Tab-separated table of N, CA and C in Angstrom:
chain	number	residue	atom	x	y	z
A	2	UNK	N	-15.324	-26.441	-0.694
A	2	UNK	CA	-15.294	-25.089	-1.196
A	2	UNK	C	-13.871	-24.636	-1.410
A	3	UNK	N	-13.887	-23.739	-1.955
A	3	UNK	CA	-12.371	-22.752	-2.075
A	3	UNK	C	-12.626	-21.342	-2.069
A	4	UNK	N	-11.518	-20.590	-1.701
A	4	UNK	CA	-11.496	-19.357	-1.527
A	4	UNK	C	-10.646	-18.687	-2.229
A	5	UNK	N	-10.706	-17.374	-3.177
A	5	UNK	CA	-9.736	-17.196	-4.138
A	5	UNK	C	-9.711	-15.278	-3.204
A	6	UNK	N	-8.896	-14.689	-3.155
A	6	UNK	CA	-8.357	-13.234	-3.283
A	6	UNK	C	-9.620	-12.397	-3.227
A	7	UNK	N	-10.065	-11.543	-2.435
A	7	UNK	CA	-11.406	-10.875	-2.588
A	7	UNK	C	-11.035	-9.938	-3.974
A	8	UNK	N	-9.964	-9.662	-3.855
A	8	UNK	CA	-9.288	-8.482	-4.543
A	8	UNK	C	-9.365	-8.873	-6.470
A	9	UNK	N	-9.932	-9.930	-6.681
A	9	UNK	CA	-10.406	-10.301	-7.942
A	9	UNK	C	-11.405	-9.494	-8.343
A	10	UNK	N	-11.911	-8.882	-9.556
A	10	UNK	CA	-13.141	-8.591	-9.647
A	10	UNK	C	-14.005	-9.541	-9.862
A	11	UNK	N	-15.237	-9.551	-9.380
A	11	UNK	CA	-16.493	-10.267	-9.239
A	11	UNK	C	-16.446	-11.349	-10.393
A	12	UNK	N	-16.772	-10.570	-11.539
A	12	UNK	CA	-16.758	-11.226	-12.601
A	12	UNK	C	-15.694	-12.798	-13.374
A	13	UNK	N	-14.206	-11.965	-13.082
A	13	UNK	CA	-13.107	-13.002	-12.807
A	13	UNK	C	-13.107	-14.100	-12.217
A	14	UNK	N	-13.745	-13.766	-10.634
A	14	UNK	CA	-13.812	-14.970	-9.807
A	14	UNK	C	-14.869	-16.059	-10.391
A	15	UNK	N	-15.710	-15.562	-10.689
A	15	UNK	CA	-16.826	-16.733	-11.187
A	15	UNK	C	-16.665	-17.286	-12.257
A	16	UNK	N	-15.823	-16.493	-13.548
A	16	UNK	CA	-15.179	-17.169	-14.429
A	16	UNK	C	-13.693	-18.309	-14.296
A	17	UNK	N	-12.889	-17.905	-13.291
A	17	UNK	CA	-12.160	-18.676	-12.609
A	17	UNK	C	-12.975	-20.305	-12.098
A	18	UNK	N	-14.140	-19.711	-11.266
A	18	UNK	CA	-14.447	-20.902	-10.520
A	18	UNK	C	-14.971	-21.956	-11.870
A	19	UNK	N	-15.849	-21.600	-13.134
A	19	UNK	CA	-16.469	-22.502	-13.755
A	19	UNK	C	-15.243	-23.158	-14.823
A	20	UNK	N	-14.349	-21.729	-14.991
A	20	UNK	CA	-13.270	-22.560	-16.055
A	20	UNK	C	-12.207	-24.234	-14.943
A	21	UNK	N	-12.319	-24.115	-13.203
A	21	UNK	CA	-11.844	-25.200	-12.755
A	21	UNK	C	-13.043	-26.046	-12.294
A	22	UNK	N	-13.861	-25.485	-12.468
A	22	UNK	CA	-15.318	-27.209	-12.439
A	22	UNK	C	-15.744	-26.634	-11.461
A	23	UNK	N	-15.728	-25.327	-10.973
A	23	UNK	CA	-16.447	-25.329	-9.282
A	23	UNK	C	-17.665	-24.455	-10.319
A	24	UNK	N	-18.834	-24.683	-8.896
A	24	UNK	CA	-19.773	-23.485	-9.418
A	24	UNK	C	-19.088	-22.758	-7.941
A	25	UNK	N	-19.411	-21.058	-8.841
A	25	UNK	CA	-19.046	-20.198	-7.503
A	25	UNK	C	-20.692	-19.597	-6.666
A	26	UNK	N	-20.277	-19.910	-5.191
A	26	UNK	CA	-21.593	-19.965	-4.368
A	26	UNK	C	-21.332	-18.774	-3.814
A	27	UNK	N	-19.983	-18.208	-3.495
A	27	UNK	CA	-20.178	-16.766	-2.705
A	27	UNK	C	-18.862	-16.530	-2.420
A	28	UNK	N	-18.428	-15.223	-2.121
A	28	UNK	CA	-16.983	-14.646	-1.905
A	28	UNK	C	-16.848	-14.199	-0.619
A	29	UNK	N	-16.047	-14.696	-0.574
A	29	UNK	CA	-15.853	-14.115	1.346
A	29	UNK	C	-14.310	-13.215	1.092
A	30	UNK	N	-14.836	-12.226	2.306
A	30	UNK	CA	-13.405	-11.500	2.759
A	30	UNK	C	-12.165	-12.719	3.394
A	31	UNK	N	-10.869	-12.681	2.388
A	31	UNK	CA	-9.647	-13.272	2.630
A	31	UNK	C	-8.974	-12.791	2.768
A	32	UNK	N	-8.641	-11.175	2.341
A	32	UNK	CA	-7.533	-10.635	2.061
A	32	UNK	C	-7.092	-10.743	3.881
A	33	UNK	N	-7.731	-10.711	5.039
A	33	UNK	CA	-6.470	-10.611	6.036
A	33	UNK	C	-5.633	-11.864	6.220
A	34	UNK	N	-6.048	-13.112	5.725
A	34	UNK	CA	-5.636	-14.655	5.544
A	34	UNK	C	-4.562	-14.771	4.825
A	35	UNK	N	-4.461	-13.688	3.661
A	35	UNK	CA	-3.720	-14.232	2.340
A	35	UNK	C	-2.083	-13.423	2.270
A	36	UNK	N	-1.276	-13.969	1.919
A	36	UNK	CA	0.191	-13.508	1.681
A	36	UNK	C	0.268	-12.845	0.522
A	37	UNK	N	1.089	-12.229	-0.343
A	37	UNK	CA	1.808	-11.617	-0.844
A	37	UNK	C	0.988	-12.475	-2.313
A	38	UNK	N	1.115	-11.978	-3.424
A	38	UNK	CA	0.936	-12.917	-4.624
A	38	UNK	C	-0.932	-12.237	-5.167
A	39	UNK	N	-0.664	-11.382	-4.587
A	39	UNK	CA	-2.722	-11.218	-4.695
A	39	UNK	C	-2.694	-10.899	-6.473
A	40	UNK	N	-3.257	-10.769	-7.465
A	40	UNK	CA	-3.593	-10.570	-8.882
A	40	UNK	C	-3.028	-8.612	-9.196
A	41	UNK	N	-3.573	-7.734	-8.100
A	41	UNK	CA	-2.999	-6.611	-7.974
A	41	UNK	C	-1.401	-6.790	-7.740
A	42	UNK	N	-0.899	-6.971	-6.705
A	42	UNK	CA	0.188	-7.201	-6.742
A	42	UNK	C	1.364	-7.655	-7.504
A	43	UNK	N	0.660	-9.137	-8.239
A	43	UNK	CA	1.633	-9.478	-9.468
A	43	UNK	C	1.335	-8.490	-10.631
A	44	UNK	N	0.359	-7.632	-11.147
A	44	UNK	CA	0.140	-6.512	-11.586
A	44	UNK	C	1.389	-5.625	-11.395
A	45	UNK	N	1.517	-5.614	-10.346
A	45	UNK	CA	2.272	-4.159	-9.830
A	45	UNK	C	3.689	-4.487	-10.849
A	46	UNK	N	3.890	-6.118	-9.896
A	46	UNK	CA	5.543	-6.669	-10.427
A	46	UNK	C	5.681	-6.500	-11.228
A	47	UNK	N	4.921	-7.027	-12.431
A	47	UNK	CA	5.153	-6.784	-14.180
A	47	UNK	C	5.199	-5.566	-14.576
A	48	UNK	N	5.069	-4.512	-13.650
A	48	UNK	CA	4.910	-2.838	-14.427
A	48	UNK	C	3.607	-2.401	-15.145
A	49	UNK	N	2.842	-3.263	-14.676
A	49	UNK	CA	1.203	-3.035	-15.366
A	49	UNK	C	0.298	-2.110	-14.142
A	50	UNK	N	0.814	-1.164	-14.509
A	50	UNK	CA	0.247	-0.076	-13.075
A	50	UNK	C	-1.098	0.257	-13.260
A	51	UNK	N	-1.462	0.478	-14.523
A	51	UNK	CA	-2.849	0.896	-14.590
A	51	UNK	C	-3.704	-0.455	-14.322
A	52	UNK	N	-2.938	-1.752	-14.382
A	52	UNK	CA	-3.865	-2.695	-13.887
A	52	UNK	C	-4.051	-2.734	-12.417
A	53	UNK	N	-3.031	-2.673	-11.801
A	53	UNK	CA	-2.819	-2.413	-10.628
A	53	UNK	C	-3.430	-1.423	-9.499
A	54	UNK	N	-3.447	-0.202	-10.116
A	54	UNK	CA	-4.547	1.056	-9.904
A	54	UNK	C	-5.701	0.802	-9.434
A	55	UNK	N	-5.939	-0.036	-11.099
A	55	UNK	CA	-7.586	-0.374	-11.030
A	55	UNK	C	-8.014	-1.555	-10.509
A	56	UNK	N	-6.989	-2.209	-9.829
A	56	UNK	CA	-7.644	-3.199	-8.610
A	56	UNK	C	-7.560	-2.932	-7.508
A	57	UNK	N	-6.577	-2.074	-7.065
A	57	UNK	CA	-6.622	-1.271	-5.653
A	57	UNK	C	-7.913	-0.401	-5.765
A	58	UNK	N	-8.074	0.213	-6.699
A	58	UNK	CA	-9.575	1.246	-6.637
A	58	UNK	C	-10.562	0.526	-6.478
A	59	UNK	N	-10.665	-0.976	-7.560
A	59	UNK	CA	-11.676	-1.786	-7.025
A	59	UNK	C	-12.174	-2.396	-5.547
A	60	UNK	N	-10.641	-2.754	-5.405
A	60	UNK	CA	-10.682	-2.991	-3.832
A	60	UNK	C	-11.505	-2.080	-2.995
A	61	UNK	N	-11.048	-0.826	-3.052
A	61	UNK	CA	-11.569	0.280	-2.039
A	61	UNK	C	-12.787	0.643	-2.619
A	62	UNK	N	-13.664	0.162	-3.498
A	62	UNK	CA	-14.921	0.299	-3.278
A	62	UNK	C	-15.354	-0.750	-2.823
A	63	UNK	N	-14.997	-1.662	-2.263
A	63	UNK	CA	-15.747	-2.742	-1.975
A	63	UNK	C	-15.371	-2.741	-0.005
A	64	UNK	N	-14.182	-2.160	-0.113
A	64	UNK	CA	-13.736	-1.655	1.371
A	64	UNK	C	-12.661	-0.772	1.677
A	65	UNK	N	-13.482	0.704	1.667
A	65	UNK	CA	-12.787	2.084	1.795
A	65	UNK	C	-11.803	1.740	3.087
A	66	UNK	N	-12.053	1.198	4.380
A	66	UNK	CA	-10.960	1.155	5.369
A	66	UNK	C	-9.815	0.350	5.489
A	67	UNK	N	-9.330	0.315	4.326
A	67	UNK	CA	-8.308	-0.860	4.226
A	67	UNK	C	-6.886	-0.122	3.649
A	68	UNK	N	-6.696	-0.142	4.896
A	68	UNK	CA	-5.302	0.761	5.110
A	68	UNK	C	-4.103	0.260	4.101
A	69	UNK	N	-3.887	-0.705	3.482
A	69	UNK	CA	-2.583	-1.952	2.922
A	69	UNK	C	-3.106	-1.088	1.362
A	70	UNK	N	-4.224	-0.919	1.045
A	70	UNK	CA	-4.934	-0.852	-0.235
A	70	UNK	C	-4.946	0.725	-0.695
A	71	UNK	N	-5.025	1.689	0.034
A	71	UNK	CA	-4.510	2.785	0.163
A	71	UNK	C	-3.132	3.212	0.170
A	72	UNK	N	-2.656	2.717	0.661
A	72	UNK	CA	-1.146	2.614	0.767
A	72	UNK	C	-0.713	2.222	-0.306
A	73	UNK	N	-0.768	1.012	-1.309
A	73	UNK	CA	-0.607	0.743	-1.952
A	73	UNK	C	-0.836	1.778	-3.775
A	74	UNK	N	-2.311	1.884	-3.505
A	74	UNK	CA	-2.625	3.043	-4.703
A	74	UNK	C	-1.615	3.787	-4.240
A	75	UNK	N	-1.079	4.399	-3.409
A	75	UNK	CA	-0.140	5.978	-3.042
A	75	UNK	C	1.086	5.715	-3.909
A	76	UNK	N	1.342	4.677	-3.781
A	76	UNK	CA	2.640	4.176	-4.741
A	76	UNK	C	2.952	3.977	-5.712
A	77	UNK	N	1.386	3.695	-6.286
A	77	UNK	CA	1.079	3.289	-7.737
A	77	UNK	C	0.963	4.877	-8.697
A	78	UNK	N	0.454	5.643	-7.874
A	78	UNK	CA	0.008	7.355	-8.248
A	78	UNK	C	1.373	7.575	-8.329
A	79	UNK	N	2.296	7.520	-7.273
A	79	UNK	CA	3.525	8.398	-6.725
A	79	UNK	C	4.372	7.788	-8.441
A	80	UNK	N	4.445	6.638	-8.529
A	80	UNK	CA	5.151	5.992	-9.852
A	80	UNK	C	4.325	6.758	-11.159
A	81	UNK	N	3.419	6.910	-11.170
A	81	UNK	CA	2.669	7.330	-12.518
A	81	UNK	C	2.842	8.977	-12.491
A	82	UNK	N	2.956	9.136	-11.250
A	82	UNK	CA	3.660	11.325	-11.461
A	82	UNK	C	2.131	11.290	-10.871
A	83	UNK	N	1.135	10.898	-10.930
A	83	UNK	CA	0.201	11.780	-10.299
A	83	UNK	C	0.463	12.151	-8.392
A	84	UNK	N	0.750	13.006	-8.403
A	84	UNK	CA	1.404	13.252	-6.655
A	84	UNK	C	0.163	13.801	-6.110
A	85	UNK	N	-0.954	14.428	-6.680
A	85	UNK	CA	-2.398	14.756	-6.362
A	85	UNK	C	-2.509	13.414	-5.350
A	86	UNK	N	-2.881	13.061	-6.532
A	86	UNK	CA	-3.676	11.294	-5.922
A	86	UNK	C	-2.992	10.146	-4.656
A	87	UNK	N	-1.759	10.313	-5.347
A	87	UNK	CA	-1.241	9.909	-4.607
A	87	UNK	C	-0.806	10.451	-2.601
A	88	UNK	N	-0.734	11.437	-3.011
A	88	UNK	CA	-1.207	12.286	-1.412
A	88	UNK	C	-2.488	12.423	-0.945
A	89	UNK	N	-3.517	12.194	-1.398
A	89	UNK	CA	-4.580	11.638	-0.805
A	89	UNK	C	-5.014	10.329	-0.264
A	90	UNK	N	-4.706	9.400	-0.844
A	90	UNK	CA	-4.764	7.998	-0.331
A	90	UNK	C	-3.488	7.253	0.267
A	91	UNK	N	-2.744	8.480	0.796
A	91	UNK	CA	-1.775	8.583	1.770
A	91	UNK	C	-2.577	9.476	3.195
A	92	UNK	N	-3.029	9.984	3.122
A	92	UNK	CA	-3.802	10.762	3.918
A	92	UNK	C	-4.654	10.071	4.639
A	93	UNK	N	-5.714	9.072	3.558
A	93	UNK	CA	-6.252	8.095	4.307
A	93	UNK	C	-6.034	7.127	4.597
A	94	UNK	N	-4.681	6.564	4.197
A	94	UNK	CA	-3.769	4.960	4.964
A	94	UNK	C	-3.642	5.272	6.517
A	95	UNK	N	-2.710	6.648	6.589
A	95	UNK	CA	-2.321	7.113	7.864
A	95	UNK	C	-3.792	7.619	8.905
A	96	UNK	N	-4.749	8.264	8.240
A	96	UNK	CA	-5.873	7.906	8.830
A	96	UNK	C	-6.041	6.705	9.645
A	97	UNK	N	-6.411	5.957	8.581
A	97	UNK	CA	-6.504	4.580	9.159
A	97	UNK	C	-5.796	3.646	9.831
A	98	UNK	N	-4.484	4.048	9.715
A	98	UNK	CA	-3.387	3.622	10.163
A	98	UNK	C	-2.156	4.182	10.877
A	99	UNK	N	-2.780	5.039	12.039
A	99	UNK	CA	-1.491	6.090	11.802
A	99	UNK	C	-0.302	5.896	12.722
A	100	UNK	N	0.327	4.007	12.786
A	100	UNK	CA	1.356	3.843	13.393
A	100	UNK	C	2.138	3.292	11.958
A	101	UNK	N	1.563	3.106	10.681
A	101	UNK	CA	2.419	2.727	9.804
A	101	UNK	C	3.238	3.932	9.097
A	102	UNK	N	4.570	3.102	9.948
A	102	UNK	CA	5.937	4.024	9.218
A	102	UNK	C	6.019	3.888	7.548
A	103	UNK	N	5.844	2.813	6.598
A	103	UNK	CA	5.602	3.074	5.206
A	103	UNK	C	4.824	3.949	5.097
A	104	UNK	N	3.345	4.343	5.575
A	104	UNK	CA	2.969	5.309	5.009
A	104	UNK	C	3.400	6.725	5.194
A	105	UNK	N	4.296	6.642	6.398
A	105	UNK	CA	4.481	8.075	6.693
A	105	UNK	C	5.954	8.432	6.245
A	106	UNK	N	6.135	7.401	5.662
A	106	UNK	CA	7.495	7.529	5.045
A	106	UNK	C	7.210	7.675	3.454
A	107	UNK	N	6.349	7.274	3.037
A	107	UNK	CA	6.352	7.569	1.566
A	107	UNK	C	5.776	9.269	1.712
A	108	UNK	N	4.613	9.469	2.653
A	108	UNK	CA	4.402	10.837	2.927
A	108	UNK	C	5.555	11.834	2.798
A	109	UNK	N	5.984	11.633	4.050
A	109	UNK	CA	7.618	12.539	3.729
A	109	UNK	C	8.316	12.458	2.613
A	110	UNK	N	8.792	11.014	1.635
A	110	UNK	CA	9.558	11.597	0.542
A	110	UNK	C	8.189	12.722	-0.324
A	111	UNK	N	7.227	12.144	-0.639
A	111	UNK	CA	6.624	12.719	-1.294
A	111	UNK	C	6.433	14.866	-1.438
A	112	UNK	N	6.371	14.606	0.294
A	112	UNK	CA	6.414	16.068	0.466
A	112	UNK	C	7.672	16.414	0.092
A	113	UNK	N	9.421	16.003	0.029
A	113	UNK	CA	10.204	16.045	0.220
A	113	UNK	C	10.079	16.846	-1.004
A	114	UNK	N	9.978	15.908	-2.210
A	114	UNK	CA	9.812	15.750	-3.609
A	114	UNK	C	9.164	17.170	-4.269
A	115	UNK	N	7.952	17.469	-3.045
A	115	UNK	CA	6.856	18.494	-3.452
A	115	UNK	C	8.194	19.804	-3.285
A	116	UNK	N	9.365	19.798	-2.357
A	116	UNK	CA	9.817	20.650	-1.953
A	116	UNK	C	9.014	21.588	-0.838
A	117	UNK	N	8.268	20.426	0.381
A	117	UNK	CA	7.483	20.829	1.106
A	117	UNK	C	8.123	20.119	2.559
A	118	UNK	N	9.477	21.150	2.784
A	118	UNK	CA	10.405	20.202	3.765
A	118	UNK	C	10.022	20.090	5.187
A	119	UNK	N	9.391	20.885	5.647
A	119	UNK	CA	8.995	21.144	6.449
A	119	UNK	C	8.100	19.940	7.322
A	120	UNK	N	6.916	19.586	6.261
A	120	UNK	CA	5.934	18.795	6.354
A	120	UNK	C	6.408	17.414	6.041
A	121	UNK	N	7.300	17.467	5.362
A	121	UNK	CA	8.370	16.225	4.955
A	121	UNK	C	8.877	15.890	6.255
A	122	UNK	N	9.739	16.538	7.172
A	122	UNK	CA	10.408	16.733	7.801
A	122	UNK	C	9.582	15.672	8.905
A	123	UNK	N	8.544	16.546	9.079
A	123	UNK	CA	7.567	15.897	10.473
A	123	UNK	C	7.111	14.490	9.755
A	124	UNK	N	6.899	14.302	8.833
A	124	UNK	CA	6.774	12.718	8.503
A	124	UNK	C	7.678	11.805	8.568
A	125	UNK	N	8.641	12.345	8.314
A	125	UNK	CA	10.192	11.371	8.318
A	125	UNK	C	10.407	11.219	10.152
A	126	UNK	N	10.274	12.727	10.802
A	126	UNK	CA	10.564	12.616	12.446
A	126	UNK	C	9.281	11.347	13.006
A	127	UNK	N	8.361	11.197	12.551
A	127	UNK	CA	7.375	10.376	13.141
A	127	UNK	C	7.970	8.824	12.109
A	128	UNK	N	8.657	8.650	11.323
A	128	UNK	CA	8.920	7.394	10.922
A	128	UNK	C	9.547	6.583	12.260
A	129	UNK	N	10.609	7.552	12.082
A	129	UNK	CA	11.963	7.747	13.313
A	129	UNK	C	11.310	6.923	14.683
A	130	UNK	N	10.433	8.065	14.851
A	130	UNK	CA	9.545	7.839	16.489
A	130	UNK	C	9.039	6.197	16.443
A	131	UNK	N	8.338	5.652	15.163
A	131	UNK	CA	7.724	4.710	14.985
A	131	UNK	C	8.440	3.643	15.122
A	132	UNK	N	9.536	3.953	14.321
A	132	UNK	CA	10.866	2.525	14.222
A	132	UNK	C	11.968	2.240	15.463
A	133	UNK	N	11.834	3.620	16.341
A	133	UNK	CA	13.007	3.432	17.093
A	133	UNK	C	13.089	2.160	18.193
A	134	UNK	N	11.968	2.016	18.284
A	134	UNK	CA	11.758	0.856	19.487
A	134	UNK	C	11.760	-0.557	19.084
A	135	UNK	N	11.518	-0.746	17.594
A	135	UNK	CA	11.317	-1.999	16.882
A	135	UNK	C	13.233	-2.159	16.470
A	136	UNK	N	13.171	-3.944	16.594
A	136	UNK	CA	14.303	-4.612	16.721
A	136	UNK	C	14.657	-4.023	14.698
A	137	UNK	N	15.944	-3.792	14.533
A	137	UNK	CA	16.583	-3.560	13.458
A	137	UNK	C	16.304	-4.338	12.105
A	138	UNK	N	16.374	-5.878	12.959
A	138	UNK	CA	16.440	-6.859	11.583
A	138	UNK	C	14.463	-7.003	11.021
A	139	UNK	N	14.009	-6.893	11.981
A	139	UNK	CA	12.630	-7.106	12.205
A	139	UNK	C	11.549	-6.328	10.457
A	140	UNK	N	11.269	-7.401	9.847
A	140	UNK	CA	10.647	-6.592	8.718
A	140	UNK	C	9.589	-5.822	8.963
A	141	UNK	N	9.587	-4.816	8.382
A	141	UNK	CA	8.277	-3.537	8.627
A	141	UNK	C	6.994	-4.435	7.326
A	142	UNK	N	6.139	-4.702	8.227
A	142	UNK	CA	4.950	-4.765	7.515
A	142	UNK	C	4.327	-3.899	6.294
A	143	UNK	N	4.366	-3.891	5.072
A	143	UNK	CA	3.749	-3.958	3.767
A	143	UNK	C	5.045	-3.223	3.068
A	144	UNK	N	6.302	-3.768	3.841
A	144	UNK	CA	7.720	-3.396	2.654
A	144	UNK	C	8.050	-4.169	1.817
A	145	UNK	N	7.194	-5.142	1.784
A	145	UNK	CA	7.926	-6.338	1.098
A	145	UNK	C	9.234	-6.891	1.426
A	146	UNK	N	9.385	-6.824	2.962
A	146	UNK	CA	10.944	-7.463	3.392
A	146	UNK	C	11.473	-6.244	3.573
A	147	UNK	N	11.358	-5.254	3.698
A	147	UNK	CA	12.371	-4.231	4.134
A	147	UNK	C	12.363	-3.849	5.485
A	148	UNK	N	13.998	-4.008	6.158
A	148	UNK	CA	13.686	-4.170	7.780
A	148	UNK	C	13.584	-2.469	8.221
A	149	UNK	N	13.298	-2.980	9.603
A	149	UNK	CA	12.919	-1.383	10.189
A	149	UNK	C	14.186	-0.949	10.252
A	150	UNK	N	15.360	-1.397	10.283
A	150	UNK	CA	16.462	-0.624	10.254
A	150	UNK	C	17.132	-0.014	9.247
A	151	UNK	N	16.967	-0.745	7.722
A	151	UNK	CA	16.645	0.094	6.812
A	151	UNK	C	15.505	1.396	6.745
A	152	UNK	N	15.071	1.155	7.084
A	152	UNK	CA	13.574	2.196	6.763
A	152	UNK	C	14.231	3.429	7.666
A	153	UNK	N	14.348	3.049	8.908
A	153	UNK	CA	14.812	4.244	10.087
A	153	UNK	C	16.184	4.925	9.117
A	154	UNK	N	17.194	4.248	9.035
A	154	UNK	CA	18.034	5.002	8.714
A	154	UNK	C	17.952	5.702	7.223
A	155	UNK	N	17.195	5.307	6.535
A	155	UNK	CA	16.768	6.071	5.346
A	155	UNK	C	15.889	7.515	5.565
A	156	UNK	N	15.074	7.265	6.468
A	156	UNK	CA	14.375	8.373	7.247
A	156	UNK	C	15.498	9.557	7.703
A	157	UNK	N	16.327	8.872	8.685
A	157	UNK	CA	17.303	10.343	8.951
A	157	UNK	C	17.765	10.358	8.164
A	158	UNK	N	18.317	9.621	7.174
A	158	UNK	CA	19.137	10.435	6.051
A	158	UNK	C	18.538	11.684	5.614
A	159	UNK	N	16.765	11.088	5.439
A	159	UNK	CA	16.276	13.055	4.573
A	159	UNK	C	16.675	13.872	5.720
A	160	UNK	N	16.269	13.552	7.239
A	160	UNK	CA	16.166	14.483	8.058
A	160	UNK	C	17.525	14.919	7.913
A	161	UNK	N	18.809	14.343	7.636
A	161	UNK	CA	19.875	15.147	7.800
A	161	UNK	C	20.156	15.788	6.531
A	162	UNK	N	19.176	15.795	5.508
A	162	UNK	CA	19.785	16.135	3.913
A	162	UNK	C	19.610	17.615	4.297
A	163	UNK	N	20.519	18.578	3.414
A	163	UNK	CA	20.424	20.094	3.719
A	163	UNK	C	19.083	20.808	2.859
């Protein structure tokens, strides 16, 4: 057997499997198995956001609690100007997730952005709280390589901006 990206749509995968000689028998959840490279993702890279969108949305109908996938749409909205959308499926990453400093760091710029400093403020102070104990060089999970010591000190920077 083989296993391809859940994050394919249905249709794709089974056309995938017959165009390499497999018949496809069934899809299993991979995404916690799989690294970096998912079909959304290289989406993202090329600047094809609305493809990108619409495989994170796909994703989350197939599994609303998937904190990486939420997070992800927030970024994709936050880039396209929709800040609606994008502050909602920031709402429910940190829901679901509410020790991830990316999400509460894109939260805060976002509010920052809204000119909502306040609420900005307390997102950036809880980045802070999140990162302070984690080693500097140490990469923060779904930055794509960005260490927690970047992230922290980008955080106080808003907190110290006037």
């Amino acid at each position: 057997g083989w296993h391809v990206n859940s994050l394919l749509l249905p249709e794709e995968l089974q056309a995938a499997a017959v165009r390499a000689g497999f018949e496809h028998v069934s899809t299993l959840e991979m995404r916690t198995y799989l690294e970096l490279g998912r079909p959304r993702d290289r989406a993202i890279d090329q600047g094809r956001l609305e493809e990108g969108r619409r495989r994170c949305e796909a994703a989350l109908v197939r599994d609303r609690l998937e904190p990486d996938a939420h997070l992800l749409l927030a970024a994709i909205c936050q880039e396209q100007g929709d800040l609606p959308a994008a502050l909602d499926a920031l709402r429910r990453a940190i829901y679901l997730a509410p020790d991830s400093a990316p999400a509460h760091f894109l939260l805060g710029s976002l509010l920052f952005q809204r000119r909502e400093r306040s609420r900005g403020r307390r997102s950036m102070e809880t980045v802070v709280s999140l990162l302070s104990s984690v080693p500097r060089e140490e990469p923060v999970v779904g930055t794509d390589g960005l260490t927690a010591g970047r992230l922290l000190e980008t955080a106080q920077a808003y907190l110290e901006s006037p």
